[in-house]
Amino acid sequence: MTDASSISEKDLKLKVNDLRTQIARDEKELRSLFNELRLHRTNMGELKEKRDALNSQVKEMVTKARELKGKRDEVNAKISELKNIKNARMSASQQASDAIAKLKAERDALNQVSRGTVDIISKAYFAELDTFLNADVPLQHEIDVFGRLLQLDERLRAAMQADEVHKKIQETYDSTMSQQPGTGENIGSTIKELADVSQQHHTEMIDLYKKIDEVRKDADLCHAQIKEKFGVTEPLRARIDPLKQRISLLRDELNGYLEKLNDIQLVKDEKKQQEQRIVAKEKLEKTGKMSLQDLKVLMENGDLEL
């Protein structure tokens, strides 16, 4: 600031007018900056609300998608368990089938030897044995009976072994059917139904994730626009503080010049009042008359009391 004491009243007035013009221009620019900032902040607020709402939407959908994934995985675990049961059932069935086939082959071989049931062969055997032990027959006939007894004994043993093998076949079959996992259940049908449910959960989850991607893109777009607006408003904010500081300095300078002008005006007013005082005193002394203004001036300076 220039030393005001060395400046003339005219220059002081010019300086004051110039400072007022600068302050008015800067204040106008400041108002413009604030208005522009307010506009961007309003739009930014709308963008933030939209972005936050979209992100909240994404959060809710992600939670639901995870629930669907959990349900799908739970159903898939059941399917895997049933498949294991089915495989175990098939393996057990195959093992039982192989064992039964082997036993049947053994039984059939024994039946070929026995060529009859235990009951029929037993009756024939005991009939021949009775003949051999009790009948009075020729030696050759006795020899023939003994030969038939040996054959019947072999056949009887084979028949009895065939019955034992047949019994094992039945036991193996019954044991397999009673102990087989999943007995009485249509596992294949259940797996198909569960697979449909799993696919439904999976499809809903995929559709939801697609929607999540779309909503997230919108949220990201809003965020990008917010960042862009910050890029615009930052330079505006950067201009505001220096401008306010400059206005403050200009006002301080203006006040200094105004004080000086005020001092000058006081001096001028005092000089004018003294001139009016002198004129009023002379007028009073010469004419004995005075105007109300003269009366006021003389009273203010203590030249006249009521």
CSV table of N, CA and C in Angstrom, one decimal, residues 29-134:
chain,number,residue,atom,x,y,z
A,29,GLU,N,-16.3,-12.1,-9.5
A,29,GLU,CA,-15.7,-13.3,-9.9
A,29,GLU,C,-15.9,-14.4,-8.8
A,30,LEU,N,-15.8,-13.9,-7.5
A,30,LEU,CA,-15.9,-14.9,-6.4
A,30,LEU,C,-17.3,-15.4,-6.3
A,31,ARG,N,-18.3,-14.6,-6.6
A,31,ARG,CA,-19.7,-15.0,-6.6
A,31,ARG,C,-19.9,-16.0,-7.8
A,32,SER,N,-19.3,-15.7,-8.9
A,32,SER,CA,-19.4,-16.6,-10.1
A,32,SER,C,-18.8,-18.0,-9.7
A,33,LEU,N,-17.6,-18.0,-9.0
A,33,LEU,CA,-17.0,-19.2,-8.7
A,33,LEU,C,-17.9,-20.0,-7.7
A,34,PHE,N,-18.4,-19.3,-6.7
A,34,PHE,CA,-19.3,-20.0,-5.8
A,34,PHE,C,-20.6,-20.6,-6.5
A,35,ASN,N,-21.1,-19.8,-7.4
A,35,ASN,CA,-22.3,-20.3,-8.1
A,35,ASN,C,-22.0,-21.6,-9.0
A,36,GLU,N,-20.8,-21.5,-9.6
A,36,GLU,CA,-20.4,-22.7,-10.4
A,36,GLU,C,-20.1,-23.9,-9.5
A,37,LEU,N,-19.4,-23.6,-8.4
A,37,LEU,CA,-19.2,-24.7,-7.4
A,37,LEU,C,-20.5,-25.3,-6.9
A,38,ARG,N,-21.5,-24.4,-6.6
A,38,ARG,CA,-22.8,-24.8,-6.1
A,38,ARG,C,-23.5,-25.7,-7.1
A,39,LEU,N,-23.4,-25.3,-8.4
A,39,LEU,CA,-24.0,-26.1,-9.5
A,39,LEU,C,-23.4,-27.5,-9.6
A,40,HIS,N,-22.0,-27.5,-9.5
A,40,HIS,CA,-21.3,-28.8,-9.6
A,40,HIS,C,-21.6,-29.7,-8.4
A,41,ARG,N,-21.7,-29.0,-7.2
A,41,ARG,CA,-22.0,-29.8,-6.0
A,41,ARG,C,-23.4,-30.4,-6.0
A,42,THR,N,-24.3,-29.6,-6.6
A,42,THR,CA,-25.7,-30.1,-6.7
A,42,THR,C,-25.7,-31.4,-7.5
A,43,ASN,N,-25.1,-31.3,-8.7
A,43,ASN,CA,-25.0,-32.4,-9.6
A,43,ASN,C,-24.2,-33.6,-9.0
A,44,MET,N,-23.2,-33.2,-8.3
A,44,MET,CA,-22.3,-34.2,-7.6
A,44,MET,C,-23.1,-34.9,-6.5
A,45,GLY,N,-23.9,-34.2,-5.8
A,45,GLY,CA,-24.8,-34.8,-4.8
A,45,GLY,C,-25.7,-35.8,-5.4
A,46,GLU,N,-26.3,-35.5,-6.5
A,46,GLU,CA,-27.2,-36.4,-7.2
A,46,GLU,C,-26.5,-37.6,-7.7
A,47,LEU,N,-25.3,-37.4,-8.2
A,47,LEU,CA,-24.4,-38.5,-8.7
A,47,LEU,C,-24.0,-39.4,-7.5
A,48,LYS,N,-23.7,-38.9,-6.4
A,48,LYS,CA,-23.3,-39.6,-5.2
A,48,LYS,C,-24.5,-40.5,-4.7
A,49,GLU,N,-25.6,-39.9,-4.7
A,49,GLU,CA,-26.8,-40.6,-4.2
A,49,GLU,C,-27.1,-41.8,-5.2
A,50,LYS,N,-27.0,-41.5,-6.5
A,50,LYS,CA,-27.3,-42.6,-7.5
A,50,LYS,C,-26.2,-43.7,-7.4
A,51,ARG,N,-24.9,-43.3,-7.2
A,51,ARG,CA,-23.9,-44.3,-7.1
A,51,ARG,C,-24.0,-45.1,-5.9
A,52,ASP,N,-24.3,-44.5,-4.7
A,52,ASP,CA,-24.5,-45.2,-3.5
A,52,ASP,C,-25.7,-46.1,-3.5
A,53,ALA,N,-26.8,-45.7,-4.2
A,53,ALA,CA,-28.0,-46.5,-4.3
A,53,ALA,C,-27.6,-47.7,-5.2
A,54,LEU,N,-26.9,-47.5,-6.3
A,54,LEU,CA,-26.5,-48.6,-7.1
A,54,LEU,C,-25.6,-49.6,-6.4
A,55,ASN,N,-24.6,-49.1,-5.7
A,55,ASN,CA,-23.7,-49.9,-4.9
A,55,ASN,C,-24.5,-50.7,-3.8
A,56,SER,N,-25.5,-50.1,-3.2
A,56,SER,CA,-26.3,-50.8,-2.3
A,56,SER,C,-27.1,-51.9,-3.0
A,57,GLN,N,-27.6,-51.6,-4.2
A,57,GLN,CA,-28.3,-52.6,-5.0
A,57,GLN,C,-27.4,-53.8,-5.3
A,58,VAL,N,-26.1,-53.5,-5.7
A,58,VAL,CA,-25.1,-54.5,-6.0
A,58,VAL,C,-24.9,-55.4,-4.8
A,59,LYS,N,-24.8,-54.8,-3.6
A,59,LYS,CA,-24.5,-55.5,-2.4
A,59,LYS,C,-25.6,-56.5,-2.1
A,60,GLU,N,-26.9,-56.0,-2.2
A,60,GLU,CA,-28.0,-56.9,-2.0
A,60,GLU,C,-28.0,-58.1,-2.9
A,61,MET,N,-27.8,-57.8,-4.2
A,61,MET,CA,-27.8,-58.8,-5.3
A,61,MET,C,-26.7,-59.8,-5.1
A,62,VAL,N,-25.5,-59.3,-4.6
A,62,VAL,CA,-24.4,-60.2,-4.4
A,62,VAL,C,-24.7,-61.2,-3.2
A,63,THR,N,-25.4,-60.7,-2.2
A,63,THR,CA,-25.8,-61.5,-1.1
A,63,THR,C,-26.8,-62.6,-1.6
A,64,LYS,N,-27.7,-62.2,-2.4
A,64,LYS,CA,-28.7,-63.1,-2.9
A,64,LYS,C,-28.0,-64.2,-3.8
A,65,ALA,N,-27.1,-63.7,-4.6
A,65,ALA,CA,-26.3,-64.6,-5.5
A,65,ALA,C,-25.5,-65.6,-4.7
A,66,ARG,N,-24.9,-65.2,-3.6
A,66,ARG,CA,-24.2,-66.1,-2.8
A,66,ARG,C,-25.1,-67.1,-2.1
A,67,GLU,N,-26.3,-66.7,-1.8
A,67,GLU,CA,-27.3,-67.6,-1.2
A,67,GLU,C,-27.7,-68.7,-2.3
A,68,LEU,N,-27.9,-68.2,-3.5
A,68,LEU,CA,-28.2,-69.2,-4.6
A,68,LEU,C,-27.1,-70.2,-4.8
A,69,LYS,N,-25.9,-69.6,-4.8
A,69,LYS,CA,-24.7,-70.5,-4.9
A,69,LYS,C,-24.6,-71.5,-3.8
A,70,GLY,N,-24.9,-71.1,-2.6
A,70,GLY,CA,-24.9,-72.0,-1.4
A,70,GLY,C,-26.0,-73.1,-1.6
A,71,LYS,N,-27.2,-72.7,-2.1
A,71,LYS,CA,-28.2,-73.7,-2.3
A,71,LYS,C,-27.8,-74.7,-3.4
A,72,ARG,N,-27.3,-74.1,-4.5
A,72,ARG,CA,-26.8,-75.0,-5.6
A,72,ARG,C,-25.8,-76.0,-5.1
A,73,ASP,N,-24.8,-75.5,-4.3
A,73,ASP,CA,-23.7,-76.4,-3.8
A,73,ASP,C,-24.3,-77.4,-2.9
A,74,GLU,N,-25.3,-77.0,-2.1
A,74,GLU,CA,-25.9,-78.0,-1.2
A,74,GLU,C,-26.6,-79.1,-1.9
A,75,VAL,N,-27.3,-78.7,-3.0
A,75,VAL,CA,-28.0,-79.7,-3.8
A,75,VAL,C,-27.0,-80.6,-4.5
A,76,ASN,N,-25.9,-80.0,-5.0
A,76,ASN,CA,-24.9,-80.8,-5.7
A,76,ASN,C,-24.2,-81.7,-4.8
A,77,ALA,N,-24.1,-81.4,-3.5
A,77,ALA,CA,-23.5,-82.3,-2.5
A,77,ALA,C,-24.4,-83.5,-2.3
A,78,LYS,N,-25.7,-83.2,-2.3
A,78,LYS,CA,-26.7,-84.3,-2.2
A,78,LYS,C,-26.7,-85.2,-3.4
A,79,ILE,N,-26.5,-84.6,-4.6
A,79,ILE,CA,-26.4,-85.4,-5.8
A,79,ILE,C,-25.2,-86.3,-5.8
A,80,SER,N,-24.1,-85.7,-5.3
A,80,SER,CA,-22.8,-86.4,-5.2
A,80,SER,C,-23.0,-87.6,-4.3
A,81,GLU,N,-23.7,-87.4,-3.2
A,81,GLU,CA,-23.9,-88.4,-2.2
A,81,GLU,C,-24.7,-89.5,-2.8
A,82,LEU,N,-25.8,-89.1,-3.5
A,82,LEU,CA,-26.7,-90.2,-4.1
A,82,LEU,C,-25.9,-90.9,-5.2
A,83,LYS,N,-25.1,-90.2,-5.9
A,83,LYS,CA,-24.3,-90.9,-7.0
A,83,LYS,C,-23.3,-91.9,-6.4
A,84,ASN,N,-22.8,-91.6,-5.2
A,84,ASN,CA,-21.9,-92.5,-4.5
A,84,ASN,C,-22.7,-93.8,-4.1
A,85,ILE,N,-23.9,-93.5,-3.6
A,85,ILE,CA,-24.8,-94.6,-3.2
A,85,ILE,C,-25.2,-95.5,-4.4
A,86,LYS,N,-25.5,-94.8,-5.5
A,86,LYS,CA,-25.8,-95.5,-6.7
A,86,LYS,C,-24.6,-96.3,-7.2
A,87,ASN,N,-23.5,-95.7,-7.2
A,87,ASN,CA,-22.3,-96.5,-7.6
A,87,ASN,C,-22.0,-97.7,-6.7
A,88,ALA,N,-22.2,-97.4,-5.4
A,88,ALA,CA,-22.0,-98.5,-4.4
A,88,ALA,C,-23.0,-99.6,-4.7
A,89,ARG,N,-24.2,-99.2,-5.0
A,89,ARG,CA,-25.3,-100.2,-5.3
A,89,ARG,C,-25.0,-101.0,-6.5
A,90,MET,N,-24.5,-100.3,-7.5
A,90,MET,CA,-24.1,-101.0,-8.8
A,90,MET,C,-23.0,-101.9,-8.6
A,91,SER,N,-22.0,-101.4,-7.8
A,91,SER,CA,-20.8,-102.3,-7.5
A,91,SER,C,-21.2,-103.5,-6.7
A,92,ALA,N,-22.1,-103.3,-5.7
A,92,ALA,CA,-22.5,-104.4,-4.9
A,92,ALA,C,-23.3,-105.4,-5.7
A,93,SER,N,-24.2,-104.9,-6.6
A,93,SER,CA,-25.0,-105.7,-7.5
A,93,SER,C,-24.1,-106.5,-8.4
A,94,GLN,N,-23.0,-105.9,-8.9
A,94,GLN,CA,-22.1,-106.6,-9.8
A,94,GLN,C,-21.4,-107.7,-9.1
A,95,GLN,N,-20.9,-107.4,-7.9
A,95,GLN,CA,-20.2,-108.4,-7.1
A,95,GLN,C,-21.1,-109.6,-6.8
A,96,ALA,N,-22.4,-109.2,-6.4
A,96,ALA,CA,-23.3,-110.3,-6.1
A,96,ALA,C,-23.7,-111.1,-7.3
A,97,SER,N,-23.8,-110.4,-8.5
A,97,SER,CA,-24.1,-111.1,-9.7
A,97,SER,C,-23.0,-112.0,-10.1
A,98,ASP,N,-21.8,-111.6,-9.9
A,98,ASP,CA,-20.6,-112.4,-10.3
A,98,ASP,C,-20.6,-113.7,-9.4
A,99,ALA,N,-20.8,-113.4,-8.1
A,99,ALA,CA,-20.8,-114.5,-7.1
A,99,ALA,C,-21.9,-115.5,-7.4
A,100,ILE,N,-23.1,-115.0,-7.7
A,100,ILE,CA,-24.2,-115.9,-8.0
A,100,ILE,C,-24.0,-116.7,-9.3
A,101,ALA,N,-23.4,-116.0,-10.3
A,101,ALA,CA,-23.1,-116.7,-11.5
A,101,ALA,C,-22.1,-117.9,-11.3
A,102,LYS,N,-21.1,-117.6,-10.5
A,102,LYS,CA,-20.2,-118.7,-10.1
A,102,LYS,C,-20.8,-119.8,-9.4
A,103,LEU,N,-21.7,-119.5,-8.4
A,103,LEU,CA,-22.4,-120.5,-7.7
A,103,LEU,C,-23.3,-121.3,-8.6
A,104,LYS,N,-24.0,-120.6,-9.5
A,104,LYS,CA,-24.9,-121.3,-10.4
A,104,LYS,C,-24.2,-122.3,-11.3
A,105,ALA,N,-23.0,-121.8,-11.7
A,105,ALA,CA,-22.2,-122.7,-12.6
A,105,ALA,C,-21.8,-124.0,-11.8
A,106,GLU,N,-21.5,-123.8,-10.5
A,106,GLU,CA,-21.1,-124.9,-9.6
A,106,GLU,C,-22.3,-125.8,-9.4
A,107,ARG,N,-23.5,-125.2,-9.1
A,107,ARG,CA,-24.7,-126.0,-8.9
A,107,ARG,C,-25.1,-126.8,-10.2
A,108,ASP,N,-25.0,-126.1,-11.3
A,108,ASP,CA,-25.4,-126.8,-12.6
A,108,ASP,C,-24.4,-128.0,-12.8
A,109,ALA,N,-23.2,-127.8,-12.5
A,109,ALA,CA,-22.2,-128.9,-12.7
A,109,ALA,C,-22.6,-130.1,-11.7
A,110,LEU,N,-23.0,-129.8,-10.5
A,110,LEU,CA,-23.4,-130.8,-9.6
A,110,LEU,C,-24.7,-131.5,-10.0
A,111,ASN,N,-25.6,-130.7,-10.6
A,111,ASN,CA,-26.9,-131.2,-11.0
A,111,ASN,C,-26.6,-132.2,-12.2
A,112,GLN,N,-25.6,-131.9,-13.0
A,112,GLN,CA,-25.3,-132.8,-14.1
A,112,GLN,C,-24.8,-134.2,-13.5
A,113,VAL,N,-24.2,-134.1,-12.4
A,113,VAL,CA,-23.7,-135.3,-11.8
A,113,VAL,C,-24.8,-136.1,-11.1
A,114,SER,N,-25.7,-135.3,-10.3
A,114,SER,CA,-26.7,-135.9,-9.5
A,114,SER,C,-27.9,-136.4,-10.4
A,115,ARG,N,-28.2,-135.6,-11.4
A,115,ARG,CA,-29.3,-136.0,-12.3
A,115,ARG,C,-30.6,-136.3,-11.5
A,116,GLY,N,-30.9,-135.6,-10.5
A,116,GLY,CA,-32.1,-135.8,-9.7
A,116,GLY,C,-32.0,-135.1,-8.4
A,117,THR,N,-33.2,-135.1,-7.7
A,117,THR,CA,-33.2,-134.4,-6.4
A,117,THR,C,-32.8,-135.3,-5.3
A,118,VAL,N,-32.5,-134.7,-4.2
A,118,VAL,CA,-32.0,-135.5,-3.0
A,118,VAL,C,-33.1,-136.5,-2.6
A,119,ASP,N,-34.3,-136.1,-2.7
A,119,ASP,CA,-35.4,-136.9,-2.2
A,119,ASP,C,-35.5,-138.2,-3.1
A,120,ILE,N,-35.5,-138.0,-4.4
A,120,ILE,CA,-35.7,-139.1,-5.4
A,120,ILE,C,-34.5,-140.0,-5.3
A,121,ILE,N,-33.3,-139.4,-5.3
A,121,ILE,CA,-32.1,-140.2,-5.2
A,121,ILE,C,-32.0,-141.0,-3.9
A,122,SER,N,-32.4,-140.4,-2.8
A,122,SER,CA,-32.4,-141.0,-1.5
A,122,SER,C,-33.3,-142.3,-1.5
A,123,LYS,N,-34.5,-142.1,-2.1
A,123,LYS,CA,-35.4,-143.2,-2.1
A,123,LYS,C,-34.8,-144.4,-2.9
A,124,ALA,N,-34.2,-144.1,-4.0
A,124,ALA,CA,-33.6,-145.1,-4.9
A,124,ALA,C,-32.4,-145.7,-4.1
A,125,TYR,N,-31.6,-144.9,-3.5
A,125,TYR,CA,-30.4,-145.4,-2.7
A,125,TYR,C,-30.9,-146.4,-1.6
A,126,PHE,N,-31.8,-146.0,-0.8
A,126,PHE,CA,-32.3,-146.8,0.3
A,126,PHE,C,-32.9,-148.1,-0.2
A,127,ALA,N,-33.6,-148.0,-1.4
A,127,ALA,CA,-34.2,-149.2,-1.9
A,127,ALA,C,-33.1,-150.2,-2.3
A,128,GLU,N,-32.1,-149.7,-3.0
A,128,GLU,CA,-31.0,-150.6,-3.4
A,128,GLU,C,-30.2,-151.1,-2.2
A,129,LEU,N,-30.1,-150.2,-1.2
A,129,LEU,CA,-29.4,-150.7,0.0
A,129,LEU,C,-30.2,-151.8,0.7
A,130,ASP,N,-31.5,-151.6,0.7
A,130,ASP,CA,-32.3,-152.7,1.3
A,130,ASP,C,-32.1,-154.0,0.6
A,131,THR,N,-32.1,-153.9,-0.7
A,131,THR,CA,-31.9,-155.1,-1.5
A,131,THR,C,-30.6,-155.7,-1.2
A,132,PHE,N,-29.6,-154.9,-1.2
A,132,PHE,CA,-28.2,-155.3,-1.0
A,132,PHE,C,-28.0,-156.0,0.4
A,133,LEU,N,-28.7,-155.4,1.4
A,133,LEU,CA,-28.5,-155.9,2.8
A,133,LEU,C,-29.5,-157.1,3.1
A,134,ASN,N,-30.6,-157.1,2.5
A,134,ASN,CA,-31.6,-158.1,3.0
A,134,ASN,C,-32.1,-159.1,1.9
